[in-house]
XYZ file of N, CA and C in Angstrom:
579
model
N -53.692 9.941 38.465
C -55.051 10.411 38.463
C -56.062 9.730 39.359
N -56.708 10.501 40.122
C -57.875 9.445 40.819
C -59.100 9.265 39.890
N -59.461 8.099 40.078
C -60.557 7.467 39.358
C -61.881 7.760 39.913
N -62.603 8.260 38.740
C -63.954 8.701 39.183
C -65.038 7.776 39.147
N -65.887 7.358 40.255
C -66.596 6.413 40.442
C -67.980 6.788 40.218
N -68.913 6.236 39.150
C -70.167 6.551 38.907
C -71.058 5.545 39.280
N -72.318 5.893 39.847
C -73.372 4.536 40.302
C -74.412 4.881 39.356
N -74.994 3.622 38.906
C -75.969 3.462 38.185
C -77.102 4.448 38.388
N -77.718 5.220 37.622
C -78.523 5.992 37.791
C -79.888 5.188 37.730
N -80.665 5.966 38.328
C -82.243 5.242 38.766
C -83.152 5.204 37.600
N -82.917 6.014 36.426
C -83.479 5.811 35.187
C -82.749 5.245 34.421
N -82.542 4.181 33.872
C -81.650 3.231 33.063
C -82.210 3.505 31.508
N -81.442 4.435 30.656
C -81.547 4.762 29.345
C -81.474 3.049 28.940
N -82.338 3.033 27.543
C -82.107 1.748 26.765
C -81.431 1.780 25.951
N -80.637 3.067 25.437
C -79.786 2.760 24.415
C -78.285 2.673 24.778
N -77.462 2.385 24.015
C -76.259 1.621 24.477
C -76.085 0.631 25.816
N -77.210 0.084 25.699
C -77.112 -0.764 27.080
C -76.291 -1.823 26.918
N -75.186 -2.142 27.622
C -74.522 -3.323 27.718
C -75.192 -4.253 28.887
N -76.045 -3.964 29.463
C -76.869 -4.750 30.497
C -77.303 -6.368 29.803
N -77.775 -6.095 28.599
C -78.140 -7.485 28.271
C -77.350 -8.378 28.159
N -75.970 -8.268 28.720
C -74.966 -9.254 28.193
C -75.278 -10.357 29.305
N -75.397 -11.485 28.866
C -75.791 -12.362 29.997
C -74.574 -13.753 29.883
N -74.270 -13.791 30.941
C -73.050 -14.891 30.977
C -72.928 -15.409 32.096
N -72.515 -16.786 32.484
C -72.403 -17.314 33.849
C -71.360 -16.703 34.599
N -70.589 -15.778 34.210
C -69.250 -15.315 34.974
C -69.852 -14.431 36.074
N -69.055 -14.254 36.932
C -69.432 -13.506 38.101
C -69.302 -11.928 37.900
N -68.407 -11.624 36.899
C -68.268 -10.161 36.615
C -69.630 -9.832 35.936
N -70.518 -10.613 35.179
C -71.475 -10.032 34.422
C -72.608 -9.501 35.474
N -72.531 -10.122 36.642
C -73.693 -9.736 37.408
C -73.011 -8.676 38.462
N -72.257 -8.040 38.209
C -71.520 -6.771 38.959
C -72.212 -5.679 38.609
N -72.867 -4.986 39.518
C -73.494 -3.940 39.128
C -72.482 -2.536 38.205
N -71.260 -2.766 38.807
C -70.355 -1.516 38.350
C -69.997 -1.743 36.905
N -70.374 -3.015 36.433
C -70.163 -3.617 34.957
C -71.392 -3.620 34.212
N -72.455 -3.152 34.925
C -73.922 -3.552 34.041
C -74.482 -2.054 33.731
N -74.350 -1.005 34.161
C -74.968 0.165 33.946
C -74.737 0.598 32.553
N -75.636 0.851 31.784
C -75.562 1.105 30.584
C -74.477 2.366 29.848
N -74.626 3.489 30.416
C -73.763 4.772 30.060
C -73.539 5.275 31.346
N -72.406 6.169 31.181
C -72.104 7.305 32.084
C -73.348 8.037 32.555
N -73.822 8.024 33.846
C -75.038 8.559 34.026
C -74.898 9.816 34.489
N -73.749 10.697 34.539
C -73.099 12.104 34.715
C -73.671 12.683 33.518
N -73.646 11.926 32.197
C -74.000 12.865 31.067
C -75.544 13.068 30.940
N -75.673 14.425 30.471
C -77.113 14.876 30.309
C -77.930 13.962 29.484
N -79.212 13.795 29.310
C -79.978 12.966 28.422
C -79.948 13.412 26.983
N -79.619 14.388 26.796
C -79.584 14.900 25.283
C -78.346 14.381 24.728
N -77.107 14.390 25.806
C -75.739 13.649 25.141
C -76.226 12.216 24.845
N -76.696 11.662 25.858
C -77.003 10.050 25.910
C -77.651 9.558 24.727
N -78.833 10.609 24.286
C -79.430 10.495 23.047
C -78.368 10.470 21.844
N -78.008 11.322 21.693
C -76.917 11.741 20.585
C -75.814 10.458 20.478
N -75.576 10.080 21.652
C -74.638 8.978 21.608
C -75.313 7.547 20.947
N -76.708 7.466 21.422
C -77.552 6.435 20.918
C -77.578 6.271 19.421
N -77.554 7.504 18.893
C -77.626 7.324 17.395
C -76.220 7.287 16.798
N -75.043 7.142 17.316
C -73.758 6.998 16.918
C -73.441 5.224 16.683
N -74.600 4.489 17.076
C -74.093 2.984 17.166
C -75.464 2.431 16.359
N -75.038 1.865 15.574
C -76.022 0.972 14.684
C -76.653 -0.191 15.545
N -77.770 -0.754 15.437
C -78.232 -1.775 16.475
C -77.468 -2.985 15.967
N -76.958 -3.208 14.920
C -76.100 -4.470 14.630
C -74.811 -4.366 15.169
N -74.264 -3.161 15.231
C -73.094 -2.999 15.481
C -73.004 -3.091 17.193
N -74.210 -2.735 17.906
C -74.307 -2.495 19.342
C -74.390 -4.225 19.912
N -75.103 -4.889 18.765
C -75.033 -6.478 19.373
C -73.709 -7.241 19.079
N -73.037 -6.523 18.135
C -71.364 -7.186 18.404
C -70.831 -6.568 19.308
N -70.922 -5.402 19.655
C -70.198 -4.903 20.922
C -70.494 -5.831 22.049
N -71.785 -5.960 22.557
C -72.242 -6.736 23.279
C -71.498 -7.881 23.502
N -71.501 -8.784 22.368
C -71.024 -10.092 22.605
C -69.425 -10.059 22.669
N -68.816 -8.999 22.377
C -67.452 -8.822 22.435
C -67.027 -8.298 24.071
N -68.012 -7.744 24.683
C -67.794 -7.440 26.098
C -68.023 -8.603 26.847
N -69.137 -9.430 26.195
C -69.512 -10.614 27.292
C -68.162 -11.528 26.883
N -67.584 -11.884 26.073
C -66.671 -12.570 25.799
C -65.284 -12.252 26.514
N -65.017 -10.860 26.779
C -63.999 -10.166 27.470
C -64.193 -10.324 29.042
N -65.194 -10.494 29.472
C -65.771 -10.561 30.794
C -65.539 -11.904 31.311
N -65.920 -12.899 30.429
C -65.649 -14.463 30.539
C -64.184 -14.710 30.476
N -63.566 -14.197 29.803
C -61.941 -14.304 29.784
C -61.716 -13.810 31.086
N -61.827 -12.487 31.687
C -61.519 -11.885 32.613
C -61.799 -12.599 33.867
N -63.028 -13.325 33.843
C -63.496 -14.320 34.812
C -62.522 -15.519 35.122
N -62.104 -15.872 33.919
C -61.234 -17.120 33.919
C -59.706 -16.834 34.555
N -59.439 -15.500 34.528
C -58.363 -14.921 34.885
C -58.451 -14.404 36.288
N -59.503 -14.752 36.909
C -60.014 -14.173 38.381
C -59.828 -12.765 38.576
N -59.703 -11.865 37.415
C -59.733 -10.561 37.800
C -60.892 -10.006 38.381
N -60.838 -8.713 39.129
C -61.838 -8.075 39.852
C -62.303 -6.972 39.039
N -63.710 -6.730 39.480
C -64.457 -5.807 38.445
C -63.334 -4.181 38.328
N -62.879 -3.877 39.259
C -62.134 -2.496 39.122
C -60.727 -2.831 38.190
N -60.515 -4.389 37.832
C -59.244 -4.375 37.161
C -59.646 -4.673 35.559
N -60.969 -4.655 35.525
C -61.844 -4.967 34.327
C -62.268 -3.538 33.595
N -62.677 -2.821 34.453
C -63.419 -1.619 34.067
C -62.778 -0.488 34.959
N -61.833 0.254 34.696
C -61.015 0.389 33.514
C -60.132 -0.613 33.245
N -59.631 -1.340 32.250
C -58.666 -2.256 32.070
C -57.402 -1.741 31.885
N -56.588 -2.031 32.465
C -55.085 -1.444 32.133
C -54.674 -2.205 30.739
N -53.457 -1.409 30.404
C -53.109 -1.775 29.076
C -52.648 -2.963 29.081
N -52.055 -3.318 30.436
C -51.365 -4.907 30.466
C -52.656 -6.030 30.478
N -53.818 -5.702 30.697
C -54.808 -6.409 30.747
C -55.328 -6.718 29.265
N -55.445 -5.327 28.677
C -55.848 -5.495 27.299
C -54.657 -6.207 26.458
N -53.591 -6.284 26.645
C -52.624 -6.604 25.765
C -52.753 -8.307 26.022
N -52.795 -8.710 27.185
C -52.916 -10.191 27.303
C -54.034 -10.779 26.741
N -55.250 -9.784 26.632
C -56.601 -10.348 26.116
C -56.196 -10.609 24.738
N -55.589 -9.442 23.782
C -55.527 -9.220 22.438
C -54.451 -10.709 22.090
N -53.605 -10.687 22.974
C -52.658 -11.770 22.632
C -53.153 -12.963 22.416
N -54.268 -13.425 23.444
C -54.808 -14.885 23.466
C -55.398 -15.032 22.168
N -55.439 -14.205 21.230
C -56.083 -14.379 19.928
C -55.055 -14.816 18.708
N -53.577 -14.699 19.051
C -52.900 -14.824 18.202
C -52.738 -16.122 17.641
N -52.749 -16.165 16.373
C -52.603 -17.590 15.633
C -54.085 -18.185 15.459
N -55.197 -17.644 16.029
C -56.577 -18.094 16.200
C -57.534 -17.324 15.198
N -57.431 -16.006 15.235
C -58.214 -15.272 14.702
C -57.467 -14.282 13.631
N -58.239 -13.588 12.606
C -57.766 -12.522 11.748
C -57.672 -11.427 12.596
N -56.580 -10.497 12.204
C -56.453 -9.400 12.850
C -57.553 -8.528 12.963
N -58.234 -8.456 11.821
C -59.442 -7.380 11.793
C -60.462 -7.871 12.502
N -60.681 -9.086 12.974
C -61.827 -9.763 13.914
C -61.284 -9.237 15.413
N -59.958 -9.164 15.697
C -59.656 -8.933 17.102
C -59.651 -7.440 17.295
N -59.064 -6.521 16.058
C -59.286 -5.207 16.267
C -60.889 -4.934 16.454
N -61.564 -5.503 16.059
C -63.211 -5.471 16.230
C -63.398 -5.430 17.683
N -62.978 -6.566 18.205
C -63.390 -7.007 19.470
C -62.655 -5.674 20.257
N -61.572 -5.247 20.127
C -60.877 -4.378 21.076
C -61.700 -3.266 20.851
N -62.048 -2.853 19.723
C -62.679 -1.527 19.479
C -64.295 -1.135 20.264
N -64.709 -2.640 20.380
C -65.867 -2.544 21.180
C -65.515 -2.321 22.655
N -64.245 -2.964 23.186
C -64.041 -2.717 24.566
C -63.694 -1.297 24.771
N -63.345 -0.624 23.617
C -62.904 0.932 23.758
C -64.257 1.432 23.827
N -65.244 1.426 23.186
C -66.524 1.878 23.077
C -67.287 1.552 24.702
N -67.169 0.396 25.120
C -67.595 0.108 26.359
C -67.030 1.098 27.576
N -65.860 1.030 27.352
C -64.940 1.968 28.518
C -65.338 3.341 28.249
N -65.391 4.042 27.225
C -65.848 5.247 27.039
C -67.246 5.645 27.311
N -68.098 4.665 26.975
C -69.516 4.851 27.559
C -69.640 4.814 28.758
N -68.964 4.119 29.766
C -68.801 4.267 31.304
C -68.155 5.262 31.963
N -67.730 6.047 30.995
C -66.900 7.237 31.608
C -65.535 6.884 31.786
N -64.867 5.927 31.457
C -63.569 5.679 31.618
C -62.508 5.841 30.628
N -61.315 6.288 30.934
C -60.258 6.609 29.791
C -59.856 5.235 29.469
N -59.660 5.238 28.122
C -59.255 4.060 27.581
C -57.637 4.039 27.723
N -57.278 2.819 28.191
C -55.636 2.631 28.523
C -54.749 2.085 27.445
N -55.533 1.645 26.240
C -54.969 1.069 25.186
C -53.741 2.176 24.334
N -52.580 1.840 24.084
C -51.921 2.466 23.406
C -51.055 2.126 22.320
N -49.738 2.379 22.281
C -48.906 2.016 21.325
C -48.646 0.509 21.130
N -48.246 0.099 22.283
C -47.911 -1.334 22.484
C -49.264 -2.251 22.241
N -50.553 -1.958 22.525
C -51.506 -2.761 22.162
C -51.657 -2.486 20.535
N -51.355 -1.253 20.043
C -51.636 -1.652 18.240
C -50.409 -2.270 17.839
N -49.315 -2.630 18.381
C -48.339 -3.311 17.967
C -48.520 -4.929 18.271
N -49.230 -4.929 19.257
C -49.845 -6.517 19.474
C -50.766 -6.829 18.750
N -51.667 -6.008 18.168
C -52.538 -6.213 17.229
C -52.123 -6.358 15.772
N -50.925 -5.799 15.790
C -50.138 -5.998 14.335
C -49.582 -7.325 14.448
N -48.989 -7.781 15.429
C -48.774 -9.189 15.681
C -49.521 -10.096 15.471
N -50.737 -9.922 16.101
C -51.695 -10.818 16.014
C -52.281 -11.020 14.384
N -52.255 -9.680 13.684
C -52.756 -9.954 12.330
C -51.846 -10.663 11.415
N -50.566 -10.409 11.673
C -49.551 -11.259 10.866
C -49.371 -12.711 11.281
N -49.725 -13.073 12.416
C -49.782 -14.465 12.862
C -51.150 -15.130 12.622
N -52.227 -14.535 11.878
C -53.533 -14.981 11.601
C -53.373 -16.233 10.697
N -54.016 -17.451 11.172
C -54.112 -18.732 10.358
C -54.531 -18.268 9.039
N -54.054 -19.302 8.115
C -54.179 -19.305 6.943
C -55.939 -19.282 6.389
N -56.384 -20.128 7.259
C -57.760 -20.179 7.132
C -58.592 -18.869 7.078
N -57.958 -17.931 7.875
C -58.780 -16.626 7.857
C -58.598 -15.768 6.782
N -57.738 -16.067 5.520
C -57.438 -15.252 4.379
C -58.163 -15.953 3.398
N -58.878 -15.348 2.386
C -59.400 -15.953 1.237
C -58.389 -15.635 -0.057
N -58.165 -16.699 -0.904
C -57.307 -16.563 -1.846
C -57.498 -15.415 -2.817
N -56.548 -14.745 -3.408
C -56.796 -13.556 -4.186
C -57.502 -14.240 -5.421
N -58.456 -13.370 -5.817
C -59.290 -13.505 -6.964
C -58.326 -13.403 -8.197
N -58.598 -14.184 -9.292
C -57.664 -13.976 -10.456
C -58.373 -12.824 -11.121
N -57.573 -12.237 -11.553
C -57.821 -10.755 -12.508
C -58.797 -11.168 -13.714
N -59.316 -10.167 -14.305
C -60.006 -10.231 -15.323
C -59.013 -10.118 -16.541
N -58.895 -10.847 -17.206
C -57.885 -10.898 -18.599
C -58.618 -10.472 -19.769
N -57.905 -10.108 -20.865
C -58.217 -9.534 -22.159
C -59.157 -10.337 -22.730
N -58.797 -11.589 -22.811
C -59.593 -12.697 -23.326
C -60.834 -12.744 -22.770
N -61.145 -12.535 -21.359
C -62.489 -12.710 -20.871
C -63.363 -11.377 -21.311
N -62.525 -10.196 -21.569
C -63.266 -9.171 -22.090
C -63.696 -9.210 -23.492
N -63.031 -10.156 -24.298
C -63.454 -10.159 -25.634
C -64.630 -11.105 -25.622
N -64.672 -11.991 -24.898
C -65.662 -13.014 -24.818
C -66.926 -12.085 -24.330
N -67.004 -11.170 -23.436
C -68.027 -10.471 -22.897
C -68.478 -9.616 -24.136
N -67.427 -8.948 -25.070
C -67.781 -7.822 -25.819
C -68.649 -8.884 -27.122
N -68.048 -10.085 -27.379
C -68.900 -10.659 -28.444
C -70.122 -11.103 -28.042
N -70.407 -11.339 -26.789
C -71.792 -11.803 -26.318
C -72.396 -10.420 -26.390
N -72.275 -9.328 -26.027
C -73.100 -8.062 -25.972
C -73.167 -7.374 -27.204
N -72.350 -7.596 -27.911
C -72.072 -6.460 -28.891
C -73.318 -6.738 -30.174
N -73.458 -7.877 -30.262
C -74.985 -8.144 -31.443
C -76.264 -7.719 -30.805
N -76.313 -7.612 -29.581
C -77.533 -7.486 -28.851
C -78.180 -6.104 -29.198
N -79.747 -5.977 -29.273
C -80.388 -4.563 -29.398
C -80.657 -4.284 -28.147
N -80.631 -4.910 -26.999
C -81.030 -4.872 -25.759
C -79.908 -3.560 -25.083
N -80.631 -2.515 -24.640
C -79.789 -1.467 -24.017
C -79.319 -1.827 -22.691
N -79.768 -2.781 -21.923
C -79.125 -3.454 -20.716
C -77.799 -3.977 -21.204
N -78.009 -4.975 -22.182
C -76.431 -5.481 -22.677
C -75.435 -4.284 -23.163
N -75.932 -3.399 -23.831
C -74.923 -2.160 -24.123
C -74.413 -1.824 -23.120
N -75.144 -1.390 -21.984
C -74.664 -0.375 -20.688
C -73.693 -1.551 -20.063
N -73.921 -2.814 -19.947
C -73.255 -3.803 -19.201
C -71.882 -3.959 -19.996
N -71.950 -3.833 -21.064
C -70.572 -4.056 -22.003
C -69.783 -2.565 -21.841
N -70.518 -1.540 -21.779
C -69.730 -0.199 -21.608
C -69.166 -0.438 -20.154
N -70.045 -0.547 -18.970
C -69.677 -0.612 -17.810
C -68.526 -1.636 -17.524
N -68.334 -2.741 -17.947
C -67.416 -3.802 -17.735
C -66.021 -3.011 -18.532
N -66.144 -2.424 -19.653
C -64.864 -1.870 -20.156
C -64.298 -0.920 -19.457
N -65.342 0.027 -18.809
C -64.716 1.114 -18.056
C -64.153 0.399 -16.716
N -64.975 -0.694 -16.019
C -64.107 -1.306 -15.026
C -62.837 -1.769 -15.125
N -62.866 -2.343 -16.441
C -61.642 -3.066 -16.750
C -60.565 -2.096 -17.114
N -60.567 -1.011 -17.696
C -59.770 -0.025 -18.028
C -59.179 0.635 -16.450
N -60.202 1.057 -15.773
C -59.841 1.444 -14.528
C -59.049 0.545 -13.565
N -59.363 -0.538 -13.496
C -58.686 -1.732 -12.615
C -57.236 -1.525 -13.228
N -56.873 -1.469 -14.393
C -55.513 -1.384 -15.192
C -54.622 -0.194 -14.606
N -55.499 0.919 -14.454
C -54.653 1.961 -13.591
C -54.942 2.219 -12.312
N -55.728 1.757 -11.739
C -56.023 1.933 -9.980
C -55.627 0.715 -9.476
N -55.092 -0.372 -10.019
C -55.151 -1.721 -9.345
C -56.352 -2.450 -8.949
N -56.001 -3.315 -8.167
C -57.420 -4.286 -7.822
C -58.342 -3.283 -6.958
N -59.574 -3.254 -7.311
C -60.629 -2.558 -6.563
C -61.028 -3.007 -5.171
């Protein structure tokens, strides 16, 4: 399938902008990687897309793209090898985090790259093999990326809470006592919340 080339529009919309990615890599200064969104889209669509991304999420996406561009620069990739990135490039990038980061963190980085690709009008090349690599990265996550499981609430703990609140005349204490009992019983039926 022939690749469509889009040139940056003269009017640069401020939303979904990845232009603020600043890094010393040569790729970050490439104009084909810096324009914010597919300029072929009507302004009404661009505005609707802007509402789909929260500002905090946009900042995290920008960081992930900056990190990807820095990695691509270290591999001496060219701009057309980065956007759109082949599945092989995405696989290699995701695999670099194996044993270093939690799987959810790496999935978030890859998701940001997917958003970056689609906002530029490129098809996403990640597929089944990328999902399998991400699963492998998740399984090889370092122990430091996992929190120990919290101990469950015991019946003894509930008895202490009941004793502390049952003699109180305050409505808040009665509500807390009732709410904790409902949560305790719910956990016994539904598992860990």
